[in-house]
Coordinates of C-alpha atoms and ligand atoms in Angstrom, one line a residue:
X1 CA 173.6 80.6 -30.0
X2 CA 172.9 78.9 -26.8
X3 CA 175.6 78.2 -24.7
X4 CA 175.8 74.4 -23.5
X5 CA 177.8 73.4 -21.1
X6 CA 179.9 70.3 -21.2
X7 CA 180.6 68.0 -18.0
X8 CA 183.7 65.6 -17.7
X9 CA 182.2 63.5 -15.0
X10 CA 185.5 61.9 -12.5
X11 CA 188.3 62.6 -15.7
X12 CA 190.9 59.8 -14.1
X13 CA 193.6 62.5 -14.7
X14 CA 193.3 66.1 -15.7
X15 CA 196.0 68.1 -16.2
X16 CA 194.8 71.5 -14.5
X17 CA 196.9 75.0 -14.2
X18 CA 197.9 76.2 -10.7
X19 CA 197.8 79.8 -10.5
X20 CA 200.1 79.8 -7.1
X21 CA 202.4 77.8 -8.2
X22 CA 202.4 78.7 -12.0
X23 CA 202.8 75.6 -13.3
X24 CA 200.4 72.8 -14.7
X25 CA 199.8 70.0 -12.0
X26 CA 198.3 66.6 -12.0
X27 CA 194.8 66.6 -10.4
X28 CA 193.1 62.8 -10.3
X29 CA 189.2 61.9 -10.2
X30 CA 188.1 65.9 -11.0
X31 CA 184.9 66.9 -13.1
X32 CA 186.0 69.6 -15.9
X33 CA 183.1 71.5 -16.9
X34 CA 183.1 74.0 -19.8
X35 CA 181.2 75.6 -22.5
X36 CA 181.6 78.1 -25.5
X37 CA 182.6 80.7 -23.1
X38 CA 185.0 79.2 -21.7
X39 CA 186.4 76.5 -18.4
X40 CA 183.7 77.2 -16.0
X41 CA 184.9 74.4 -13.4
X42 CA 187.5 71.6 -12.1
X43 CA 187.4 70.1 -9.1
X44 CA 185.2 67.4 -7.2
X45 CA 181.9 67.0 -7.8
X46 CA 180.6 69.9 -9.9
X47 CA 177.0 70.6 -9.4
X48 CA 176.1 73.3 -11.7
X49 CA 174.1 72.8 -14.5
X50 CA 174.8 70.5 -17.2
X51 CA 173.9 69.7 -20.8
X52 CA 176.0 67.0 -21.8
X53 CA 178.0 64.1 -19.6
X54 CA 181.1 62.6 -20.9
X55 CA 182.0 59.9 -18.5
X56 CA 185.8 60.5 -17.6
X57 CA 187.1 57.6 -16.1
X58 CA 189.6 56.2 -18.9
X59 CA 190.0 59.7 -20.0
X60 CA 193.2 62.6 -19.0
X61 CA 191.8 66.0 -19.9
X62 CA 194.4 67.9 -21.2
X63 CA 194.9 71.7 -22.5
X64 CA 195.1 72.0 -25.9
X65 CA 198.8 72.6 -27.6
X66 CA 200.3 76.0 -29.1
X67 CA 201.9 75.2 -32.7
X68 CA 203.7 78.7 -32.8
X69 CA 205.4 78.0 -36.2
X70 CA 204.0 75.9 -39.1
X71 CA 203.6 76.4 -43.0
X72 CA 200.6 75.0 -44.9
X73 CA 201.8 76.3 -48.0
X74 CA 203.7 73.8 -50.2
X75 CA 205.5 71.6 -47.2
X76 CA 202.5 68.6 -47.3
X77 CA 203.4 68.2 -50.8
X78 CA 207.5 68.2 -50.4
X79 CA 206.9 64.6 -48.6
X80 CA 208.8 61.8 -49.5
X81 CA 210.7 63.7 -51.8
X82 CA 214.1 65.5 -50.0
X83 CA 215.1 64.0 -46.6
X84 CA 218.1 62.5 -48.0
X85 CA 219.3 65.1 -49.6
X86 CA 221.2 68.4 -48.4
X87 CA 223.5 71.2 -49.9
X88 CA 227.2 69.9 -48.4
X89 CA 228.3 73.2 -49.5
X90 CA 225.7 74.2 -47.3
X91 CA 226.5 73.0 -44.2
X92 CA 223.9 69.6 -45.7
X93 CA 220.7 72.0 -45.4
X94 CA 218.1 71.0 -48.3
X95 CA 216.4 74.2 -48.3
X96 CA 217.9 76.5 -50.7
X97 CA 218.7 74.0 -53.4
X98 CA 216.1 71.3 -52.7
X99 CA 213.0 72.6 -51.0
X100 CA 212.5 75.9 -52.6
X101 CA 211.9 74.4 -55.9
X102 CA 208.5 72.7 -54.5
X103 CA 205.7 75.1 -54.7
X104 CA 202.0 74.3 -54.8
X105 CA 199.8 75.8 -57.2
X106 CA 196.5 78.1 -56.5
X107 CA 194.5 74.8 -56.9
X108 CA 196.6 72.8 -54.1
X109 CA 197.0 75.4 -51.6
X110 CA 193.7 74.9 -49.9
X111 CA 194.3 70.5 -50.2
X112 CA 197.4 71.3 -48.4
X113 CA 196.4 73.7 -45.8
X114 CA 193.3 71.1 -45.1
X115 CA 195.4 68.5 -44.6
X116 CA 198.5 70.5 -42.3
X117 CA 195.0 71.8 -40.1
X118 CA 193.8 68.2 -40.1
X119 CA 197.0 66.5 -38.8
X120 CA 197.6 69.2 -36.3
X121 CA 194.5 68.8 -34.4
X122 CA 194.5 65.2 -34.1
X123 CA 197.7 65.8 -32.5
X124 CA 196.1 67.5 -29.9
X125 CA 196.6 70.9 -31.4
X126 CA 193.9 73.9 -30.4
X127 CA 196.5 77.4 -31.5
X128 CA 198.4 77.0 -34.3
X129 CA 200.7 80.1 -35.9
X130 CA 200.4 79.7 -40.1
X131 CA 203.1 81.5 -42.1
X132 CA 202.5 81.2 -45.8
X133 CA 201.1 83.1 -49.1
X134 CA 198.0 84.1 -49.0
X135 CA 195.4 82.6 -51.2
X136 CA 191.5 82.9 -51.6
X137 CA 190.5 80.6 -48.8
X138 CA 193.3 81.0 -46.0
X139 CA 191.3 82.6 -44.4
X140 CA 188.2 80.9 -44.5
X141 CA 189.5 77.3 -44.1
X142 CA 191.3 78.6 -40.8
X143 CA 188.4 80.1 -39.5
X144 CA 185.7 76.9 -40.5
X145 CA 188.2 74.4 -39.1
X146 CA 187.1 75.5 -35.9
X147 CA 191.3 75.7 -35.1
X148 CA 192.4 79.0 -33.3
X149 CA 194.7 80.6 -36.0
X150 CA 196.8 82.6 -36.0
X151 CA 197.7 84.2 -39.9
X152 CA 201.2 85.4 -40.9
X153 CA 201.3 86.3 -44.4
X154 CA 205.1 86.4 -45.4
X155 CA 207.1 88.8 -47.6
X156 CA 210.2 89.8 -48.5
X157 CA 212.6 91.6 -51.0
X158 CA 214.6 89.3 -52.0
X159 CA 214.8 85.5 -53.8
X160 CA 217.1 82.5 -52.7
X161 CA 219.0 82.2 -55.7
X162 CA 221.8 79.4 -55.4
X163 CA 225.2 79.0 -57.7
X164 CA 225.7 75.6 -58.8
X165 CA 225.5 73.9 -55.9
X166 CA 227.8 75.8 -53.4
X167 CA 226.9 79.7 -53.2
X168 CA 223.5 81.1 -51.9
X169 CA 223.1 84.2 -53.4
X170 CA 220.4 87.2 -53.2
X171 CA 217.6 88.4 -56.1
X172 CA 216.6 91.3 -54.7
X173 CA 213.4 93.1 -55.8
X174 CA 212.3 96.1 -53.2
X175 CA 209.6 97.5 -55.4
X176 CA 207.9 94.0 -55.1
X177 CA 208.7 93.3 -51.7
X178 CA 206.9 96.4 -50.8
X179 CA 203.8 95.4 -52.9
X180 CA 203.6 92.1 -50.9
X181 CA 204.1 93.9 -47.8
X182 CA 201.0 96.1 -48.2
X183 CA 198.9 93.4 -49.1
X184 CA 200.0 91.3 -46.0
X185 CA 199.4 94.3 -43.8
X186 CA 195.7 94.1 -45.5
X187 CA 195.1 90.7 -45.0
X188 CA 196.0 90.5 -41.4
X189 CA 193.6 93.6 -40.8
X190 CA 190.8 91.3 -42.7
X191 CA 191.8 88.3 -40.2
X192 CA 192.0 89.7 -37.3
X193 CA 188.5 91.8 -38.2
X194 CA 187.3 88.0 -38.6
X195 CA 184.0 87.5 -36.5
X196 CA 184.4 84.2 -34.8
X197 CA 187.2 85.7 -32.6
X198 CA 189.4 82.9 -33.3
X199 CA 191.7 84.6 -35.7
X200 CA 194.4 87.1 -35.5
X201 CA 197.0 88.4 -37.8
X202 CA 201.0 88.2 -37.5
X203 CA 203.4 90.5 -39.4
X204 CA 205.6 88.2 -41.0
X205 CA 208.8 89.7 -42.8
X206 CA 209.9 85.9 -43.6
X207 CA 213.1 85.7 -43.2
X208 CA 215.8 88.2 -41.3
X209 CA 218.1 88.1 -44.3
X210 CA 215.7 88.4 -47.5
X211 CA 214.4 91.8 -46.0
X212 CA 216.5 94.9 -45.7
X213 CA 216.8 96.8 -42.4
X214 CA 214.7 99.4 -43.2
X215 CA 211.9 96.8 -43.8
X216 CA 212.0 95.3 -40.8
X217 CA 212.0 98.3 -38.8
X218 CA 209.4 99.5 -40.7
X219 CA 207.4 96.4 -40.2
X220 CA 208.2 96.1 -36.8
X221 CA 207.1 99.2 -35.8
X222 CA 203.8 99.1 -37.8
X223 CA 203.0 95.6 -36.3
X224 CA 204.0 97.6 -32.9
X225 CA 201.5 100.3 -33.2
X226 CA 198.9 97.8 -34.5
X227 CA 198.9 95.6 -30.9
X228 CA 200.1 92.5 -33.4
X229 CA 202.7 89.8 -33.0
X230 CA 205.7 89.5 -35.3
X231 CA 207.3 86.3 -36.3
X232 CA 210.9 86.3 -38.3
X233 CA 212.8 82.8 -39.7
X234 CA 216.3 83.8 -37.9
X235 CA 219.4 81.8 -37.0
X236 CA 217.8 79.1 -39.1
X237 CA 220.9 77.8 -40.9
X238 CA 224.4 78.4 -40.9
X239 CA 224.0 79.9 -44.8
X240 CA 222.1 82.6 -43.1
X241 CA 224.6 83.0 -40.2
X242 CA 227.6 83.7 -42.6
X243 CA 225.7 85.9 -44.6
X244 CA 225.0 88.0 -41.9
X245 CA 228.1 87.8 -40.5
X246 CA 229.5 88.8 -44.2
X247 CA 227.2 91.7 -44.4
X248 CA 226.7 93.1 -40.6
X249 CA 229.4 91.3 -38.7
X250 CA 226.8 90.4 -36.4
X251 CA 224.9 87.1 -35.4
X252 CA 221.1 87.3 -35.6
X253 CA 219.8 88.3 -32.6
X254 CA 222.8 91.0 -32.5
X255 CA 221.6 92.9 -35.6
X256 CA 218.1 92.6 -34.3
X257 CA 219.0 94.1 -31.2
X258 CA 220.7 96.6 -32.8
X259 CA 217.6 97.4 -34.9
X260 CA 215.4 97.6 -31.8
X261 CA 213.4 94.5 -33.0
X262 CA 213.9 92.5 -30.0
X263 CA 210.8 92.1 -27.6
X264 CA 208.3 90.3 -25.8
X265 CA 206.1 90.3 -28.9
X266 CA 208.6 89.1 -31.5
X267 CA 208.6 85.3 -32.6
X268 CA 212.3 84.2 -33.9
X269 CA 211.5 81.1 -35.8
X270 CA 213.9 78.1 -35.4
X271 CA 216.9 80.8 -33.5
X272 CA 219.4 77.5 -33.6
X273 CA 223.1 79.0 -34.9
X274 CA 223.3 81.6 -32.0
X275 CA 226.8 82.9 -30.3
X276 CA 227.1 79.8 -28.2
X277 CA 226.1 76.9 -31.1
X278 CA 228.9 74.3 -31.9
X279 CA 229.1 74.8 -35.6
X280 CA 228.9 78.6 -35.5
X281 CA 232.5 79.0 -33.6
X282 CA 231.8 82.4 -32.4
X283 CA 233.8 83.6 -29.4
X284 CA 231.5 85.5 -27.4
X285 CA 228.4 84.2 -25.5
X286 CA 226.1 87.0 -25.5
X287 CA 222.9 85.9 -27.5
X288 CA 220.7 83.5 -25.4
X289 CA 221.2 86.8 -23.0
X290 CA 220.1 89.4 -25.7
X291 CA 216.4 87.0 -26.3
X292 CA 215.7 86.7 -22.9
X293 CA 216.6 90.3 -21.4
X294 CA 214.0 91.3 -24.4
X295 CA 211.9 88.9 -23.6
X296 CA 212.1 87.4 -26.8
X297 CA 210.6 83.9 -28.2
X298 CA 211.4 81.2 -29.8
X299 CA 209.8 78.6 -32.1
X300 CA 211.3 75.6 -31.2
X301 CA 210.5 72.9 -34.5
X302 CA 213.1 70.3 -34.2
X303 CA 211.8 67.5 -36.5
X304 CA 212.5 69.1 -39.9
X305 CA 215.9 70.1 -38.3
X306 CA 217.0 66.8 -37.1
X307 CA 215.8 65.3 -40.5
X308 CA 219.0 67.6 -41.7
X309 CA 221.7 66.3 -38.9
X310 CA 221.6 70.1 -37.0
X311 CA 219.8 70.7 -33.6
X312 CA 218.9 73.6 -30.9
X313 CA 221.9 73.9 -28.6
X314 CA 219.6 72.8 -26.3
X315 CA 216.0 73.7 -25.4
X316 CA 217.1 73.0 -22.1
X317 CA 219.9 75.0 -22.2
X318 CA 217.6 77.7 -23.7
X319 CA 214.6 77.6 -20.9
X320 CA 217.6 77.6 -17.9
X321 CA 219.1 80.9 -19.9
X322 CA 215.3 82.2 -19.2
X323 CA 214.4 82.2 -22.6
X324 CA 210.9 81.7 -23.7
X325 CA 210.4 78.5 -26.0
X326 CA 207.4 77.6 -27.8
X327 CA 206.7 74.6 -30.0
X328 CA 205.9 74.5 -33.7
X329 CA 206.0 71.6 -36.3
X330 CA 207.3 73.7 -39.4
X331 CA 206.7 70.7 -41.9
X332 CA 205.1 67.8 -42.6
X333 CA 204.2 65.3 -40.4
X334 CA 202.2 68.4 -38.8
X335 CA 202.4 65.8 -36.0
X336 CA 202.8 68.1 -32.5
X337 CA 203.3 64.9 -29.9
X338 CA 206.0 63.9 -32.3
X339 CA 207.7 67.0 -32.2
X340 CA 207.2 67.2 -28.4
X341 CA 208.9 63.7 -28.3
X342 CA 211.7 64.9 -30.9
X343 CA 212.3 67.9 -29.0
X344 CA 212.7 65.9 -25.4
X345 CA 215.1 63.6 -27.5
X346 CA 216.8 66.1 -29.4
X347 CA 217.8 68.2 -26.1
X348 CA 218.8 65.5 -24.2
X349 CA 221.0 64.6 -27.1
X350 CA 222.5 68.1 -27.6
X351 CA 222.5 68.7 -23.7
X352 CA 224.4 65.2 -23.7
X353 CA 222.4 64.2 -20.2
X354 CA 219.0 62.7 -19.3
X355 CA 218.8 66.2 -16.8
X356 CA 218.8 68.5 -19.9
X357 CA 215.1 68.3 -19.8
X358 CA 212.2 67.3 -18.4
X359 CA 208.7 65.9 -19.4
X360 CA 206.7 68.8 -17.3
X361 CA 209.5 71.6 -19.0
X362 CA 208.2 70.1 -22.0
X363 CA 204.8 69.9 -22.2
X364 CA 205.1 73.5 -20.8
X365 CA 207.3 74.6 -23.8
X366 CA 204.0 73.3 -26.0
X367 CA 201.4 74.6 -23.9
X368 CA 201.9 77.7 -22.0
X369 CA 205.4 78.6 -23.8
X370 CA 203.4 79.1 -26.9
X371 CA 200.6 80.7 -25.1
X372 CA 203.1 83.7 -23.6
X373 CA 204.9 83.8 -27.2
X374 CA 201.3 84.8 -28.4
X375 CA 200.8 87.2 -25.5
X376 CA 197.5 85.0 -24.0
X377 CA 197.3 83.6 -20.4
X378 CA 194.0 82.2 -21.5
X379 CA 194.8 79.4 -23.9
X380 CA 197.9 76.3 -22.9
X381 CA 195.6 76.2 -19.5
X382 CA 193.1 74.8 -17.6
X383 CA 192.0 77.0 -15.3
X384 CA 188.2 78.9 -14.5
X385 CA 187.8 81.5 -16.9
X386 CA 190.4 80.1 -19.4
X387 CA 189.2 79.5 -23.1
X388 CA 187.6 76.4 -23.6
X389 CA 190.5 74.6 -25.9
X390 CA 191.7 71.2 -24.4
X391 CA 191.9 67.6 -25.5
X392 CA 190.4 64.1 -24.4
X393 CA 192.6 61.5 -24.4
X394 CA 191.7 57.9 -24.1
X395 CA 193.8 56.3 -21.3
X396 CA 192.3 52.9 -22.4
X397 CA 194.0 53.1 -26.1
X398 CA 196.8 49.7 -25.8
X399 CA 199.8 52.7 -26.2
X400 CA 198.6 54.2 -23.6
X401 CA 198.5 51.0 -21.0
X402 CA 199.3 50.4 -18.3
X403 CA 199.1 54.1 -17.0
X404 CA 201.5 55.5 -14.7
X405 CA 202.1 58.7 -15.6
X406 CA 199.6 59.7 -18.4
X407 CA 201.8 62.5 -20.1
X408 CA 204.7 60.3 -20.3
X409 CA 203.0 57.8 -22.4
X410 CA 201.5 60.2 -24.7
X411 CA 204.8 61.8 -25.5
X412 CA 207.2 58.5 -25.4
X413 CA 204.8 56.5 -27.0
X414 CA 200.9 56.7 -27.9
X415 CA 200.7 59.8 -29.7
X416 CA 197.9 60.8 -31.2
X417 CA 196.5 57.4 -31.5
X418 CA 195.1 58.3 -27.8
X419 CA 193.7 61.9 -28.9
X420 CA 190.3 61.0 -28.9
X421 CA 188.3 64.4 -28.9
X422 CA 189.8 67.7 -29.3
X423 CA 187.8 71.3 -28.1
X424 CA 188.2 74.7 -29.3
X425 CA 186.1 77.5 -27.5
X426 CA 184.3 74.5 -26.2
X427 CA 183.6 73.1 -29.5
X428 CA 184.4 69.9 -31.4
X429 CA 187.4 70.2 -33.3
X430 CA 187.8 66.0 -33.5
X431 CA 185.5 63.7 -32.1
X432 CA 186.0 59.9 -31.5
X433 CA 189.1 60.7 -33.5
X434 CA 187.4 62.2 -36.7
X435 CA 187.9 65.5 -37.9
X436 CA 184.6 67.5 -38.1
X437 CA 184.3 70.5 -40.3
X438 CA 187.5 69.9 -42.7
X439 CA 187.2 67.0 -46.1
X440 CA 190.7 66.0 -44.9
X441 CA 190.0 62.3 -47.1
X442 CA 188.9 65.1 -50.0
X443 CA 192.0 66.8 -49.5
X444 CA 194.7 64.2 -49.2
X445 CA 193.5 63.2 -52.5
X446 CA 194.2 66.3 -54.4
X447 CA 197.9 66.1 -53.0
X448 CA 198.4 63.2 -55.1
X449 CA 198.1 65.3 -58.3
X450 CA 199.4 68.8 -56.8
X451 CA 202.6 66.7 -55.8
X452 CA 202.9 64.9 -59.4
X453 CA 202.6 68.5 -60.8
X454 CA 205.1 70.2 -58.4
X455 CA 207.7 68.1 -59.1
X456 CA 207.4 68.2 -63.1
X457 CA 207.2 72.3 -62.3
X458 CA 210.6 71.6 -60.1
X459 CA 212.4 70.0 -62.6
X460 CA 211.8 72.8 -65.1
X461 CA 213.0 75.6 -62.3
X462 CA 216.1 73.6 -61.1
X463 CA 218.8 75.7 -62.8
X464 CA 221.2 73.2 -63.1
X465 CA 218.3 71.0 -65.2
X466 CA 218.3 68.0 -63.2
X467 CA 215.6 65.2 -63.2
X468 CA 213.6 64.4 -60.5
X469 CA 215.4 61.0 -60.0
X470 CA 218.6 63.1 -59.6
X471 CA 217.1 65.6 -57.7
X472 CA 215.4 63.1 -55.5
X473 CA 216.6 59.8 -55.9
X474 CA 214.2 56.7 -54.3
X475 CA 215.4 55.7 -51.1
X476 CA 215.8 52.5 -52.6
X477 CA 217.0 51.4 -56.0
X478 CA 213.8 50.3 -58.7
X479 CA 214.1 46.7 -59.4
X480 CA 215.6 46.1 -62.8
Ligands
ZN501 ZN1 209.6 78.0 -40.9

């Protein structure tokens, strides 16, 4: 395969990584150059050789975002169905009661992965972290979107089972657990073996409270001796929290510290009800120390979250305690500049000041947060030698005017209606806005039917037999 090499000619804004100061910076009227291999230039006037021009001056070059935490599984099928809903009982959290009961058959798993893979890189994404069950093409929809993946097959040993609507209890089922736990160990071996060099493999237990202790230290220290990352859902909900606190005594990152799970290569998904939290009331004020002593991260998804009425006690909060912070979208919209803009909001709200957080502490949080959560100083940059994964966005789009500060706008208010092309390994991902190697319009289709069939299959597993319209009422009343 020949290696061309791509030329933005005077990008108005690009913003490039400056490996003094370790942080991005602004640089205006620069050439980016770059190719399968990788960034081979920014600065002024590049004079190397050149195969195609891409005139830059209504254009920011930006790197591409780090979605640490997302699930193409069933969530692009729960839309529409359970934001107004919650378990009171359960501190108003939906997922035990409500979203558990969506699943997506074998015939919409690969619609809705299509579609999560589509959304997220017209957002501007390049990495994205996928934890789900596997199914026959995973795999090869990952690798053929042209999206750097990373695969995190999930397991556990035990069931959400709720009581009535006010007690979450446990199924547990080791022998099966195990079984699922070999075959993930399998499939992320096949991933990462994956020839484009895109793809790696996660271990996945999926959440800290479905798995006993002696699976997660046994997964741990497989994934450990393997070079791989590990990602666990922890401190996710308060239901969690006092189950752990009936069964251990300890909060979540205390019982993985205790386990010796904590680490610069472990991925705590969500990590909101910690020591310090308002609703968990605990008395000490040891746990944002415990993540960043072990260099633990975070993925930091607050739309789904804020859909629910809880929040991160802050993000700010969390990157001034010297935690590392990445972004992920979890759910539907699969939109990454709205969960940037969510997550500015949602700290400054929680933080209760304007100061909580910055637009730079953001943007790095999404971009090179994600990137050191992954273990990469090559991707969430753009710098000589860095991979090849960045995004063009049009400063002329009417959100985007007038331009004072280009990041701003895209994260307060254009969105990806300014993404215009997106690169991976110096490849189009999406060009003039159109997604190249996935049938998204194909895809979005079969939802309809996948989602018509999920919720007859949901009203069949609810245990309390409730309809549809009572599980998920319209958000307005049908006209008589
Ligand atoms: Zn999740």
């Amino acid at each position: 395969m020949t290696d061309t090499i791509k030329v933005v000619r005077q990008a108005a804004w690009v913003v490039a990584w400056d490996e003094e100061a370790s942080c991005h910076v602004y640089r205006q009227d620069a050439d980016v150059a770059f190719s399968r291999s990788g960034i081979v230039y920014i600065g002024p006037a590049y004079s190397g050789p050149a195969d195609e021009e891409i005139a830059g001056e209504s254009l920011m070059v930006m790197p591409g975002l780090v979605n640490v935490h997302c699930h193409s599984g069933d969530e692009p099928i729960a839309k529409g169905l359970f934001e107004d809903v919650g378990t009171a009982a359960l501190w108003g959290n939906a997922l035990y009661e409500y979203s558990a009961l969506i699943d997506s058959d074998a015939d919409a798993k690969a619609a809705c992965q299509t579609v999560m893979l589509g959304d997220l890189m017209r957002s501007g994404v390049t990495t994205h972290l996928d934890i789900a069950s596997p199914h026959p093409k995973w795999l090869s929809l990952a690798a053929g979107s042209g999206l750097r993946a990373y695969l995190a097959p999930g397991f556990r040993e035990a069931q959400w089972r709720m009581a009535g609507s006010h007690r979450l209890d446990f199924d547990w089922n080791k022998g099966r657990g195990r079984e699922r736990y070999a075959d993930a160990l399998a499939f992320v071996e096949e991933a990462r073996a994956h020839p484009s060099g895109r793809i790696d493999g996660v271990v996945a237990p999926s959440q800290i409270e479905t798995c006993s202790e002696e699976l997660l230290q046994m997964a741990v220290g497989e994934a450990r001796s393997r070079g791989l990352r590990i990602t666990i859902h922890a401190a996710q909900t308060m239901a969690e929290h006092e189950e752990l606190l009936r069964r251990t005594g300890e909060t979540a990152p205390k019982m993985l510290e205790r386990l010796g799970i904590l680490g610069s290569d472990l991925i705590l998904g969500h990590c909101i009800f910690l020591d310090h939290h308002s609703w968990t009331r605990q008395r000490s004020r040891d746990d944002l120390a415990r993540l960043a002593e072990s260099g633990t991260s975070v993925a930091h998804c607050p739309v789904t979250f804020a859909r629910s009425g809880m929040t991160l006690e802050s993000l700010g909060t969390y990157r001034r305690a010297g935690v590392n912070v990445g972004l992920g979208t979890d759910s539907y919209p699969f939109n990454m500049l709205e969960e940037m803009r969510e997550a500015l909001i949602c700290s400054r709200v929680a933080g209760r000041s304007v100061f909580d957080l910055d637009t730079g502490g953001l943007f790095s949080a999404a971009t090179t947060g994600g990137a050191r959560a992954l273990g990469r100083d090559d991707i969430g940059r753009l710098a000589t030698g860095a991979k090849a994964d960045l995004s063009l966005v049009d400063l002329s789009h009417p959100a985007m005017q007038p331009v004072y500060d280009p990041l701003r706008n895209l994260i307060h208010c254009a969105a990806e209606r300014a993404i215009r092309d997106v690169y991976v390994d110096g490849q189009a991902v999406v060009k003039d806005r159109c997604i190249v190697h996935l049938d998204y319009d194909g895809a979005v289709r079969e939802l309809r039917d996948a989602q018509k069939r999920a919720c007859r299959q949901a009203e069949r597993d609810d245990p309390q037999g409730r309809s549809l319209s009572v599980l998920a009422p319209y958000s307005l009343p049908l006209a008589r």
